[in-house]
Structure formats: structure tokens, C-alpha cells
Short mmCIF file of C-alpha atoms in Angstrom, two decimals:
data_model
loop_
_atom_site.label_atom_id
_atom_site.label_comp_id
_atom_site.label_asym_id
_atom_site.label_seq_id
_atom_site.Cartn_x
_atom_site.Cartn_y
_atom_site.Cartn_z
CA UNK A 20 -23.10 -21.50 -0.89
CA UNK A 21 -24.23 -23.66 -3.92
CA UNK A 22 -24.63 -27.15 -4.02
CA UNK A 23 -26.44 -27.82 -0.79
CA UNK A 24 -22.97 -27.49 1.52
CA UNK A 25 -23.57 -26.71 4.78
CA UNK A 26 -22.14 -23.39 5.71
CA UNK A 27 -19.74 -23.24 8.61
CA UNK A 28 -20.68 -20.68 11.78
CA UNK A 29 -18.36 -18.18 13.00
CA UNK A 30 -19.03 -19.73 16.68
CA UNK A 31 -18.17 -23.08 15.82
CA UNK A 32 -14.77 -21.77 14.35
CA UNK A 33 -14.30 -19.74 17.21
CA UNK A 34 -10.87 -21.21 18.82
CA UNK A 35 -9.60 -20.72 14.97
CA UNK A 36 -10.95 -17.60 14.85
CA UNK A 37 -9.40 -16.40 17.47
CA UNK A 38 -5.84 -16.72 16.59
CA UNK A 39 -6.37 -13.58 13.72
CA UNK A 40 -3.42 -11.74 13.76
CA UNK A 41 -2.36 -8.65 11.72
CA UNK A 42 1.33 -10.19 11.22
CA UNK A 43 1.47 -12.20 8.57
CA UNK A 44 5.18 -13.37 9.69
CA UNK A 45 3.31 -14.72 12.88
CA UNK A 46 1.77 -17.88 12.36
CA UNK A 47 0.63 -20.45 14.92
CA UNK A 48 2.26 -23.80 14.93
CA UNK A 49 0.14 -26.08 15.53
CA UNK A 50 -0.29 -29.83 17.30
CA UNK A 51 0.45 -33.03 16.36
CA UNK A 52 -3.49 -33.70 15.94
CA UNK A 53 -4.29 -30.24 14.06
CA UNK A 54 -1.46 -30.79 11.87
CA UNK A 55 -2.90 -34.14 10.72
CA UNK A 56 -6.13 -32.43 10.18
CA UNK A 57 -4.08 -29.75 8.15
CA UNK A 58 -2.19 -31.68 5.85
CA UNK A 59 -5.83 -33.77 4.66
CA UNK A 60 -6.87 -30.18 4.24
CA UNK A 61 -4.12 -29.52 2.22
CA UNK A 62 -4.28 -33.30 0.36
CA UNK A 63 -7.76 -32.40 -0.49
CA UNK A 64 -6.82 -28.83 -2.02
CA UNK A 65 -4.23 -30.99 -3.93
CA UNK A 66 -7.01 -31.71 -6.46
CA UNK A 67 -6.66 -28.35 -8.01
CA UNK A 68 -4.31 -26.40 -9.84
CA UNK A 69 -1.66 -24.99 -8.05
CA UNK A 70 -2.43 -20.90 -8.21
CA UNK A 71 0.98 -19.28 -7.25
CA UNK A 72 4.38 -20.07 -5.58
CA UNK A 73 4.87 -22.78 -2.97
CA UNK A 74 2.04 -24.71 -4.61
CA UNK A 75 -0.22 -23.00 -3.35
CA UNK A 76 -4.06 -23.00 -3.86
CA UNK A 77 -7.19 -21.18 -2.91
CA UNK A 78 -10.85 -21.05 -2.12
CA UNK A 79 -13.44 -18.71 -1.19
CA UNK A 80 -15.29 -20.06 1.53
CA UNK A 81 -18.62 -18.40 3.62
CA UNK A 82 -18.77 -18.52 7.51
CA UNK A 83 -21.99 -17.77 9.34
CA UNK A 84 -21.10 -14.49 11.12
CA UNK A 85 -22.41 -14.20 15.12
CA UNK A 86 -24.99 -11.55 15.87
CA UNK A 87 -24.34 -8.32 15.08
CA UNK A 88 -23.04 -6.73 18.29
CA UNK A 89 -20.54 -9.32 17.81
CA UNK A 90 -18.82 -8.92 14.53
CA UNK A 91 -15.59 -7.25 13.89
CA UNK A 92 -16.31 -6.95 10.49
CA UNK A 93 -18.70 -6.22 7.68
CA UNK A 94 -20.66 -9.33 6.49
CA UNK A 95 -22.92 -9.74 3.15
CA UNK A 96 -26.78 -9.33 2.63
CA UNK A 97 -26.97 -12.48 4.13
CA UNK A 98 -24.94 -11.98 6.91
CA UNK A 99 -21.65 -14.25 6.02
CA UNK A 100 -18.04 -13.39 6.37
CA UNK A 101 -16.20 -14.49 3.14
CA UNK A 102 -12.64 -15.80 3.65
CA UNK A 103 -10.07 -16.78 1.33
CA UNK A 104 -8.56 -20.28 2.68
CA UNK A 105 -5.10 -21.29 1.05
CA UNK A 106 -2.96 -24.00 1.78
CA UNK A 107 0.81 -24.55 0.35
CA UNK A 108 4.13 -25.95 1.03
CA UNK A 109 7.38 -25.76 0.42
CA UNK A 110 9.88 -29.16 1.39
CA UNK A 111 8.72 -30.59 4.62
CA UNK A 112 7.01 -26.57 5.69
CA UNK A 113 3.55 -26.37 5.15
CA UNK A 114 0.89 -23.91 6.39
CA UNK A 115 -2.55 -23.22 6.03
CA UNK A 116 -4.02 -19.20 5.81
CA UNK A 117 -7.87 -18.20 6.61
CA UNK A 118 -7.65 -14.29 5.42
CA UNK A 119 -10.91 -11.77 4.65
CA UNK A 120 -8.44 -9.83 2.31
CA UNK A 121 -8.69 -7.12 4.86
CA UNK A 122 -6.92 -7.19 8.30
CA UNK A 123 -8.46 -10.71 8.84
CA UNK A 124 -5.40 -13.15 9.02
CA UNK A 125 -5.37 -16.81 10.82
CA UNK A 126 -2.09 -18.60 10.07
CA UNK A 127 -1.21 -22.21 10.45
CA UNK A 128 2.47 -23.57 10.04
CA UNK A 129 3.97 -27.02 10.52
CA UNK A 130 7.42 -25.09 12.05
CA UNK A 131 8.30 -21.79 12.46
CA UNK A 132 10.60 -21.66 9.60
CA UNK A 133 11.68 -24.53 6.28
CA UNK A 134 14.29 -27.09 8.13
CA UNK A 135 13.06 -25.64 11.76
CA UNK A 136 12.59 -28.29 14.36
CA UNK A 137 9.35 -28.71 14.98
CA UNK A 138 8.06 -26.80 18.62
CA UNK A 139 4.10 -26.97 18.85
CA UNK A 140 2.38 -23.73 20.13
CA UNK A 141 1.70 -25.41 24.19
CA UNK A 142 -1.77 -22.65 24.26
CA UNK A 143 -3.38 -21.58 20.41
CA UNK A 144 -1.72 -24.89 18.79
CA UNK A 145 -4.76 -27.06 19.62
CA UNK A 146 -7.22 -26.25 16.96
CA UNK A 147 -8.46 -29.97 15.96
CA UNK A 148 -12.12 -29.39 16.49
CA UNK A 149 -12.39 -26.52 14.15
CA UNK A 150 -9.94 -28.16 11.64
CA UNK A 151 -12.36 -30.83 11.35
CA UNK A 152 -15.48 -28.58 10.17
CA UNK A 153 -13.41 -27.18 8.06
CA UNK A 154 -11.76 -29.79 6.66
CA UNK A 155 -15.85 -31.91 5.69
CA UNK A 156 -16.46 -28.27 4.40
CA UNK A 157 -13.28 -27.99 2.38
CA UNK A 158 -13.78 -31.48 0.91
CA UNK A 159 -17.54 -30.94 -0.24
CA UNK A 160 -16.01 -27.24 -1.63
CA UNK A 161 -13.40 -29.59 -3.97
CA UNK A 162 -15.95 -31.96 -5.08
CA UNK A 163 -18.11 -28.85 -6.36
CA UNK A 164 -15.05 -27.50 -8.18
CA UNK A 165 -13.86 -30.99 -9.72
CA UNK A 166 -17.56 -31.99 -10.32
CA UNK A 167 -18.54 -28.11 -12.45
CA UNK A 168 -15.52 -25.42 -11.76
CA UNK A 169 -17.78 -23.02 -13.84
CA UNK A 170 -20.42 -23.24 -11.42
CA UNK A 171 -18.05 -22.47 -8.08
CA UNK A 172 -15.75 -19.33 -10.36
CA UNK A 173 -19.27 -18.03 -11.53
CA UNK A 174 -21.12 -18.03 -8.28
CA UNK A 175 -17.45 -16.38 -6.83
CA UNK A 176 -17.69 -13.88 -9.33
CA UNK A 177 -21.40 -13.02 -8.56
CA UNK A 178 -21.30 -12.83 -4.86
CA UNK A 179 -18.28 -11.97 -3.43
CA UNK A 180 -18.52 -8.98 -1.46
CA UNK A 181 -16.98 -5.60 -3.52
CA UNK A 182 -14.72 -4.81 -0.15
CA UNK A 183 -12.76 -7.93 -1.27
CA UNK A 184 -12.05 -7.04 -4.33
CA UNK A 185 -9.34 -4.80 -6.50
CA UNK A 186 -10.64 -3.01 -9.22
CA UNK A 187 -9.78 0.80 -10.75
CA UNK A 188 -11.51 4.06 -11.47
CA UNK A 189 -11.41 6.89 -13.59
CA UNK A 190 -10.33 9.74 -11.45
CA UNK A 191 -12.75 11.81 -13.11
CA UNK A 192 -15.72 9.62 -12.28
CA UNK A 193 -14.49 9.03 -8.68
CA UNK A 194 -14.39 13.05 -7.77
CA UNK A 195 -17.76 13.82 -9.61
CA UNK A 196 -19.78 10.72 -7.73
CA UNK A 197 -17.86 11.40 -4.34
CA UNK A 198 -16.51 14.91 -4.49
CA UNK A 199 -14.95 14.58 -0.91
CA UNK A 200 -12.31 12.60 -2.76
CA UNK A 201 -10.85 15.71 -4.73
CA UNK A 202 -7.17 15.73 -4.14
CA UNK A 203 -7.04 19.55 -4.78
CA UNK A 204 -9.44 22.63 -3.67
CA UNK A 205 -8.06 24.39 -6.53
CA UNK A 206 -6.98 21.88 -9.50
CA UNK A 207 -6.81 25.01 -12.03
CA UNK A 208 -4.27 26.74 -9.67
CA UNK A 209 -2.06 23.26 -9.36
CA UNK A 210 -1.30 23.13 -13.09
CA UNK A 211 -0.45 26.80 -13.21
CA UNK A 212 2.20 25.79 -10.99
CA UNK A 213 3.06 22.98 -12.68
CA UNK A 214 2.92 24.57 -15.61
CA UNK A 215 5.28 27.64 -14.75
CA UNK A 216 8.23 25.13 -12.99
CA UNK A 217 8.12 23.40 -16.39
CA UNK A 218 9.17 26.99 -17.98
CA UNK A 219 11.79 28.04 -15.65
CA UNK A 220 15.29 26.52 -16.29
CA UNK A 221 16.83 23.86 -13.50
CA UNK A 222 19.03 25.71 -11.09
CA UNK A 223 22.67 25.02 -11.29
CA UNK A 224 25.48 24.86 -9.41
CA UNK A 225 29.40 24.15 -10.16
CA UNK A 226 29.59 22.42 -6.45
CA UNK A 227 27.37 21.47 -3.45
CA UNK A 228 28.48 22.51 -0.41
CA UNK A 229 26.19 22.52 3.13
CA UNK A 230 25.31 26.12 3.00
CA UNK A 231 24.10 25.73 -0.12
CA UNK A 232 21.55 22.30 0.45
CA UNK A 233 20.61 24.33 3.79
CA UNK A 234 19.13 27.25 1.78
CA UNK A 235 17.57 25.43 -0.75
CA UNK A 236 16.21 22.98 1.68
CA UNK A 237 15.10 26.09 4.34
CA UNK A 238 12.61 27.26 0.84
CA UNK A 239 11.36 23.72 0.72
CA UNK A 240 10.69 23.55 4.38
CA UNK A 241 8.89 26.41 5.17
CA UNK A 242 6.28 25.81 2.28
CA UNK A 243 5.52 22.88 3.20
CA UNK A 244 4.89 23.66 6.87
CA UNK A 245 3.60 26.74 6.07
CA UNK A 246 1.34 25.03 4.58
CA UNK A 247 -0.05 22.38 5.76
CA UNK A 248 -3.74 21.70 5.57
CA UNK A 249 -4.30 20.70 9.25
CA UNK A 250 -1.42 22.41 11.72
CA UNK A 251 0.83 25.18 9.91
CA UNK A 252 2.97 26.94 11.00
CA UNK A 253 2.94 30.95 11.35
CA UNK A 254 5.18 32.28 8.80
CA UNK A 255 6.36 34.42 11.83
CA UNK A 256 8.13 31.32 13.03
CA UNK A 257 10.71 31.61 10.45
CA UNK A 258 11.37 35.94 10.50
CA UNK A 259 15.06 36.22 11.54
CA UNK A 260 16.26 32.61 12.17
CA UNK A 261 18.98 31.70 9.53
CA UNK A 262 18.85 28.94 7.32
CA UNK A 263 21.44 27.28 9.71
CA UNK A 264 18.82 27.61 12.75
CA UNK A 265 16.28 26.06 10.87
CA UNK A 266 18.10 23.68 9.52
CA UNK A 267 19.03 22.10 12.69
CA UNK A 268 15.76 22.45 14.52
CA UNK A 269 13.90 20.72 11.71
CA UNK A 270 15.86 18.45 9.71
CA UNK A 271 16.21 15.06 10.72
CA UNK A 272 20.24 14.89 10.85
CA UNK A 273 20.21 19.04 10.57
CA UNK A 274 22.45 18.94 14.21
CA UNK A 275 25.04 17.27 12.76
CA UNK A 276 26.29 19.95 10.18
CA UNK A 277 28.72 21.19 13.41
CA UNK A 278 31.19 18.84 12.76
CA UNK A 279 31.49 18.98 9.02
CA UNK A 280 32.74 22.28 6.96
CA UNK A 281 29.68 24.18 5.54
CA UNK A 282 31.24 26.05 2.66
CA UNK A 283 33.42 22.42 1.00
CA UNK A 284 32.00 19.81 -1.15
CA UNK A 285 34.06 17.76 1.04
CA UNK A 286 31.78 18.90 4.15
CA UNK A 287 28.47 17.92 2.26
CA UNK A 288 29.91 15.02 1.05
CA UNK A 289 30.79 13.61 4.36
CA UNK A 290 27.28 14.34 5.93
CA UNK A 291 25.76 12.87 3.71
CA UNK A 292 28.01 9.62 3.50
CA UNK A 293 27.39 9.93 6.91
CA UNK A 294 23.48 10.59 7.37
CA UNK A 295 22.04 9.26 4.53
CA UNK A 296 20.26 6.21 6.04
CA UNK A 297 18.68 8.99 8.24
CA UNK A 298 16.59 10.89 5.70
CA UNK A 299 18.65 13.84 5.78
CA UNK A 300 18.12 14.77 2.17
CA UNK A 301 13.77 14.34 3.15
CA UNK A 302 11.92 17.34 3.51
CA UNK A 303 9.62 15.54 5.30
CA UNK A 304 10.64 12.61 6.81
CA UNK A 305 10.43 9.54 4.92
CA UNK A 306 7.86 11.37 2.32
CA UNK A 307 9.66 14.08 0.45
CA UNK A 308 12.76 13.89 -1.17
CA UNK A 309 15.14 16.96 -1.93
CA UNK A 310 18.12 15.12 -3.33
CA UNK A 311 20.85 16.78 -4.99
CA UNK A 312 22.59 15.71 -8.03
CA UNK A 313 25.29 16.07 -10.47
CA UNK A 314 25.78 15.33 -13.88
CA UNK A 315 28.42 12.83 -14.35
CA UNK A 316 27.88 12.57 -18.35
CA UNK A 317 26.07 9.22 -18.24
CA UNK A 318 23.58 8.09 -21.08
CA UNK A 319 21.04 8.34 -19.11
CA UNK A 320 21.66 11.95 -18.27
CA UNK A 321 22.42 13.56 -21.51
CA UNK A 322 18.32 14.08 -21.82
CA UNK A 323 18.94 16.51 -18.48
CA UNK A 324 18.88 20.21 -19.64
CA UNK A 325 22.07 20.46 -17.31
CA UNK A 326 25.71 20.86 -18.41
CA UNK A 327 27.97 18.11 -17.79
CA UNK A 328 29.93 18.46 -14.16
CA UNK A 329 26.81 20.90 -12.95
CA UNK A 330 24.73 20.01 -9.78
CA UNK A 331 21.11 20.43 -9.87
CA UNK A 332 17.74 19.19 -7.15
CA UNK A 333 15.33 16.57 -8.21
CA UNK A 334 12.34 16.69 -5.33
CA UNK A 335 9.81 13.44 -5.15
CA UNK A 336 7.36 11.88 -3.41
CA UNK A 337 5.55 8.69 -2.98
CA UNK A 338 2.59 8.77 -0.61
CA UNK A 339 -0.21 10.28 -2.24
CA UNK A 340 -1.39 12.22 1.12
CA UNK A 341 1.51 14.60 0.61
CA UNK A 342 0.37 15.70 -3.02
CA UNK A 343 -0.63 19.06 -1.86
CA UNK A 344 2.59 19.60 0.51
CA UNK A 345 4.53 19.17 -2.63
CA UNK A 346 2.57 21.34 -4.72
CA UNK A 347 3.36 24.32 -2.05
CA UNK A 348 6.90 22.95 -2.45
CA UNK A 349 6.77 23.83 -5.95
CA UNK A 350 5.26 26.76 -5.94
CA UNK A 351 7.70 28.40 -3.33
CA UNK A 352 10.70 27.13 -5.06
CA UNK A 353 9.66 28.49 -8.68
CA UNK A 354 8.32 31.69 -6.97
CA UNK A 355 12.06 32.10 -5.71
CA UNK A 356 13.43 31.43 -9.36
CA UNK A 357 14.83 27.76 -8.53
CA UNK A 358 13.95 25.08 -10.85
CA UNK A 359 14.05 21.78 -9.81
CA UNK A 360 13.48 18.36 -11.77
CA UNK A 361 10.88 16.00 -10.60
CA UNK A 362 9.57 12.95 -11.80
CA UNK A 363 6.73 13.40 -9.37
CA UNK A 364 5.65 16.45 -11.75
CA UNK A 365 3.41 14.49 -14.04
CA UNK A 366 1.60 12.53 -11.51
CA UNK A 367 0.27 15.43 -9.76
CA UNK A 368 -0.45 17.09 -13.30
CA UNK A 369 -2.53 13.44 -13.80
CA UNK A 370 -3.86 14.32 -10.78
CA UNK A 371 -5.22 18.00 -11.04
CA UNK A 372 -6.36 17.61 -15.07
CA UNK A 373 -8.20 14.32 -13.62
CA UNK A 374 -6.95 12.34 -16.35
CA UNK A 375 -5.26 9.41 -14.35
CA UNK A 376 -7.00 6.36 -12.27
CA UNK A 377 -7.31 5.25 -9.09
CA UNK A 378 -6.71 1.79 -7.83
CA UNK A 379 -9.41 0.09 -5.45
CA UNK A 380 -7.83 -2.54 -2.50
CA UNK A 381 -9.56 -3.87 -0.07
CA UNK A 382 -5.96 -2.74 1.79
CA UNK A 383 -5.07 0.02 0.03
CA UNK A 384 -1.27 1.02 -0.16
CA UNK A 385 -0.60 4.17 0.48
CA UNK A 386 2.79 4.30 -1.96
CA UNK A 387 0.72 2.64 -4.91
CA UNK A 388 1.26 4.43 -7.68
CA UNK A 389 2.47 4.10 -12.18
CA UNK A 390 1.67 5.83 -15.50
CA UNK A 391 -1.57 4.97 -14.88
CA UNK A 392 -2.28 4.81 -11.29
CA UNK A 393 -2.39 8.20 -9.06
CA UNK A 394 -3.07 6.35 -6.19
CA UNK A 395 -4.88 3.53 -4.17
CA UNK A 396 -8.24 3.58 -2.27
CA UNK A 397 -10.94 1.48 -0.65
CA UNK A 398 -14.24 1.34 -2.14
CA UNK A 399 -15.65 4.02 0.61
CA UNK A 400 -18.46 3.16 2.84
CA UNK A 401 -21.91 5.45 3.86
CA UNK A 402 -20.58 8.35 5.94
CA UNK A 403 -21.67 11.40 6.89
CA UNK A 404 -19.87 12.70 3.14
CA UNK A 405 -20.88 9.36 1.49
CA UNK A 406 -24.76 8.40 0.62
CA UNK A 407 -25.64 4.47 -0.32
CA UNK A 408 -26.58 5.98 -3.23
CA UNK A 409 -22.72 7.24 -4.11
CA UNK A 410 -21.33 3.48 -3.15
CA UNK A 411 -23.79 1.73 -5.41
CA UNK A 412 -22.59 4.39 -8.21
CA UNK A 413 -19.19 3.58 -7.31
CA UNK A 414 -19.55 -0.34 -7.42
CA UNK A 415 -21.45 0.32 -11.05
CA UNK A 416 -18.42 2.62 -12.21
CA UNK A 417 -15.47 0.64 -11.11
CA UNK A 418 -13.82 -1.56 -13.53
CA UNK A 419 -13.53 -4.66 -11.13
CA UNK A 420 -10.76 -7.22 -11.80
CA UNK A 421 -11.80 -10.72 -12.20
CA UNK A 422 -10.92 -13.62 -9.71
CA UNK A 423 -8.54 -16.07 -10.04
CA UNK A 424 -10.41 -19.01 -11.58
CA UNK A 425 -9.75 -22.24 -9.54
CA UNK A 426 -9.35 -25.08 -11.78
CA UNK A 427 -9.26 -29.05 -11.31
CA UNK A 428 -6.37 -31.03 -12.05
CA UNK A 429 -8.01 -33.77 -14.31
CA UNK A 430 -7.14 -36.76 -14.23
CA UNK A 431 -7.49 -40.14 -16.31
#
């Protein structure tokens, strides 16, 4: 770090290092002593500009990492881990967060909760020692910032590890520098697909009954187990069995259907009321949707190419890794003559045509997705599929967000 600070070592941090924990509901409340040591910490970060809610503000800040059969995690050409250290409050709760920005979390609170009496960890809530390097180190951090901010956001902006950052890509320039990232083996054959369930009308019907979502959903099923890139299933599995059988050895609430009347709106009505929380309208659970709809005549319907009172499917997904499964989805439903409305349609067409982006976390999250965005990724590391060459062309490509600046609070 600039300015001649002394950088803190991993093994001096150790006891504060040690309370990293992947819940970021689950932080440690701390002593009487620590919390002292805590709130100078967070007097000291008081000097800036508050950065987001609960007046909250933030540094970057560079720990020695231990030896190398030792670390948990990646650290920089000169072998530092870089943590983000916040501190905010909110009425009489405050707490303190060390965080790499990947699974890395150490949290500090005054209480467990705003207006909770205060109950001191008895085992991880002694963490004065460590508090106290960090807090000289915080302090000689906030003097940089007050004395030349530029200096501190530029040297942020020039060394801060890529892995910590959020940036976006072209999808087109991620597949041709890292192939192994193509979403499809056969992008040309997707928007066929695509392409011919665009041309085929929705399918209609004047009511829903059971019998009816079982069929449709049977189609649905099968192609998507069928398959499935890693374990599908024999197409022999489903010779002979009705779409009853299959129903209720496969969908989620699919053994219920014996107590409600298969061949009634009344009877779909009811298990559905009934089993909705359950994901009984998924195809797969909790990642594809085959919901049935109807037409009521609102404004926001009159666009649908269905008459008024008619039922009709809309099937969606979120989580990119189920792009393909969809696609076979598709395909099996328009070769049967069913159309089916989808806003997930033009996202995969984004997709195959390579004409959307994808979104670079250092966590990424897996139902990230817009207009824009097809989905989220981390910048990839060497591999076996991945040179050093590919993740310096990546780095170069990437259109990298800037930091937050941190700013002083002048004063007269």
C-alpha cells in the first residue's frame, strides 16, 4: 500500500480471521473491550462520506497472506489478500464487516439485532488484539484518503485484484477466447427451434382441467429428461406408462391428483390452490415453469394472440444452467403442434445468435439475468480448458466497472 503504511499480516489477524463465516446473518458479538476498539474504528471511518444505507463506509485494505500451503484463497503478485472493511450503524446497532468479495466474510455486531440487549459472544467475542492493528492501520488508511483521495481511488483502481471485481462481456468475445463457455453445441439448430415455435399459433383451450395439464406437462417432462446432457433417461422408460403414471412418479405434488376430479376445472383448480407453494406447475423443480393461463381480458393481455376466456401455457426459466433443458422443451412441444408463450424465448435467442452479454461477479448469481444480461460468471481461472493466455485476454476484453470512489467529508 501507498504512503509508507505498514501492511497488516494475515497471522497477526489470525483470531479475526478466524471467525469467517459464509452467513452473512451470523455475526459475532463482540466484548466490551473489542467493541471500544470497534466503535474508534468506526469514529475514524466517520471522516468519509457515507457510501450506502446505515451510514455505511468502505475501504480496501491489503493483509500479508501466510505461506502458501496455508492460504484459503488466491492472493496478488505480491502475495496480499485484499479485503473490503466497512463499518455502519443504525440507532444504538453497529457492526463492523472484513469481506474478500468472495466467500470471505468476518462480521462484528454490537447486539444481535437493533434494540437487542446486549449478550457478548463468551468464546470468538474477544478480538481486542487484532482490533487494535487494525484500527493504527485503519487510521493511517483515513489520513491518506483525507490528505489526497485521488491518490488512494487511483491506486484502488490500479491494483485491485480482477477476482474482486464486476465487470461484463460480449458473449461473442467470451465464447471465441474461451470456447468451453459455449452455451450450445449447436447454436444454428437452437434458433431453428426458436424460430419455428415463433410460427406455430399458442395452443388453446376453453377450460383446464388435470388431464389436460398432465399431458401437456408428460411432453415437457420427457424432453427434458430425455435429454439431459449428463444422466438421461431411456426413452424406453416412458413406452406404455400413461400420462397419469408419469405424472405422479415425477411431479413434485403429481400424487396428489387422487383426491381431486381429473376431467373439472374445479379439480385443477383445487390442486393447484392447494399445491402451488410446492412447485407443482415446475417441470423441473424450482427451475422450469409450465404455468397455465387464461385470458381474463386485461390490458395487459389484449397483446396475447389468444381469445378472450381461452387458456393457454407460458413455460420459463431463470437459471441459466437449464438453457439447453428448455430448448429440448421447446422443441418437443412445437414438434407435437403445441405452442406455448415464453418470455424466456428471447434470452435463449440472445443466447444462440451471441448477441447478448455476460455479467462478471466475483460471486456470480446463478438467476442473474435482463435485456442485456444472459447470465453471470466468474472471470475463469487456468484449467485444464483455460490457458493464462485466455485469462489475460479475458481481463483485456472485459468492460470492468469502476469502484466506488471514497471521498472525505471536508471540513472548515
Amino acid at each position: 500500500m501507498k504512503k509508507n503504511i505498514p501492511i497488516l499480516k494475515y497471522n497477526d489477524l489470525k483470531y479475526l480471521m478466524a471467525l469467517d463465516s459464509s452467513d452473512p446473518f451470523d455475526g459475532i458479538i463482540i466484548d466490551d473491550a473489542s467493541l471500544s476498539v470497534m466503535l474508534r474504528i468506526e469514529q475514524t471511518m466517520q471522516r468519509l462520506h457515507p457510501m450506502g444505507d446505515d451510514n455505511i463506509r468502505w475501504i480496501w485494505i491489503e493483509i500479508k497472506a501466510p505461506g502458501k500451503r496455508y492460504r484459503t484463497e488466491d492472493a496478488d503478485q505480491n502475495g496480499n489478500y485484499w479485503y473490503e472493511l466497512s463499518t455502519a450503524h443504525y440507532k444504538d446497532f453497529h457492526y463492523m464487516v472484513l469481506r474478500n468479495r468472495s466467500w470471505g466474510w468476518i462480521g462484528l455486531q454490537s447486539a444481535d439485532h437493533i434494540g437487542a440487549e446486549r449478550k457478548p459472544n463468551p468464546v470468538y467475542g474477544n478480538v481486542e488484539k487484532p482490533l487494535l492493528l487494525l484500527e493504527k492501520y485503519v487510521t493511517a488508511m483515513v489520513d491518506w484518503i483525507c490528505e489526497d483521495a485521488d491518490s488512494y481511488n487511483a491506486y484502488v483502481e490500479k491494483y485491485l485484484p480482477y477476482r474482486k471485481r464486476h465487470g461484463r462481456i460480449r458473449r461473442a468475445d467470451l465464447n471465441r477466447i474461451c470456447p468451453t463457455y459455449r452455451t450450445f453445441e449447436s447454436p444454428k439448430h437452437v434458433v431453428s427451434i426458436l424460430r419455428r415455435m415463433k410460427r406455430i399459433p399458442l395452443w388453446t383451450a376453453e377450460e383446464m382441467t388435470l388431464r389436460t395439464y398432465m399431458h401437456i406437462w408428460r411432453i415437457a417432462y420427457e424432453a427434458y429428461r430425455s435429454g439431459d446432457t449428463f444422466e438421461p433417461d431411456k426413452p424406453s422408460v416412458y413406452y406404455g406408462r400413461t400420462d397419469e403414471e408419469v405424472f405422479k412418479n415425477h411431479n413434485s405434488k403429481g400424487r396428489e391428483i387422487e383426491n381431486y376430479d381429473l376431467d373439472t376445472e374445479e379439480g385443477y383448480f383445487a390442486w393447484d390452490k392447494e399445491n402451488s407453494p410446492y412447485h407443482c406447475n415446475d417441470v423441473a423443480y424450482a427451475r422450469i415453469h409450465l404455468i397455465p393461463r387464461k385470458n381474463e381480458g386485461y390490458i395487459l393481455e389484449r397483446k396475447i394472440p389468444v381469445p378472450e376466456g381461452m387458456w393457454y401455457f407460458e413455460l420459463n426459466f431463470s437459471v441459466y444452467g437449464y438453457s439447453q433443458d428448455v430448448i429440448n422443451i421447446f422443441e418437443a412441444l412445437t414438434d407435437a403442434g403445441i405452442g406455448v408463450r415464453s418470455h424466456s424465448a428471447k434470452r435463449l435467442y440472445k443466447i444462440a445468435s451471441e448477441t447478448d452479454w455476460v455479467s462478471i461477479s466475483p460471486i456470480p448469481n446463478k438467476y442473474t439475468h435482463d435485456d442485456e444480461i444472459g447470465n453471470e460468471i466468474s472471470l475463469p481461472s487456468v484449467s485444464e480448458d483455460i490457458s493464462e493466455k485466455q485469462v489475460n485476454e479475458m481481463i483485456a476484453t472485459i468492460e470492468w466497472e469502476p469502484e466506488q470512489k471514497v471521498k472525505p467529508i471536508k471540513r472548515e
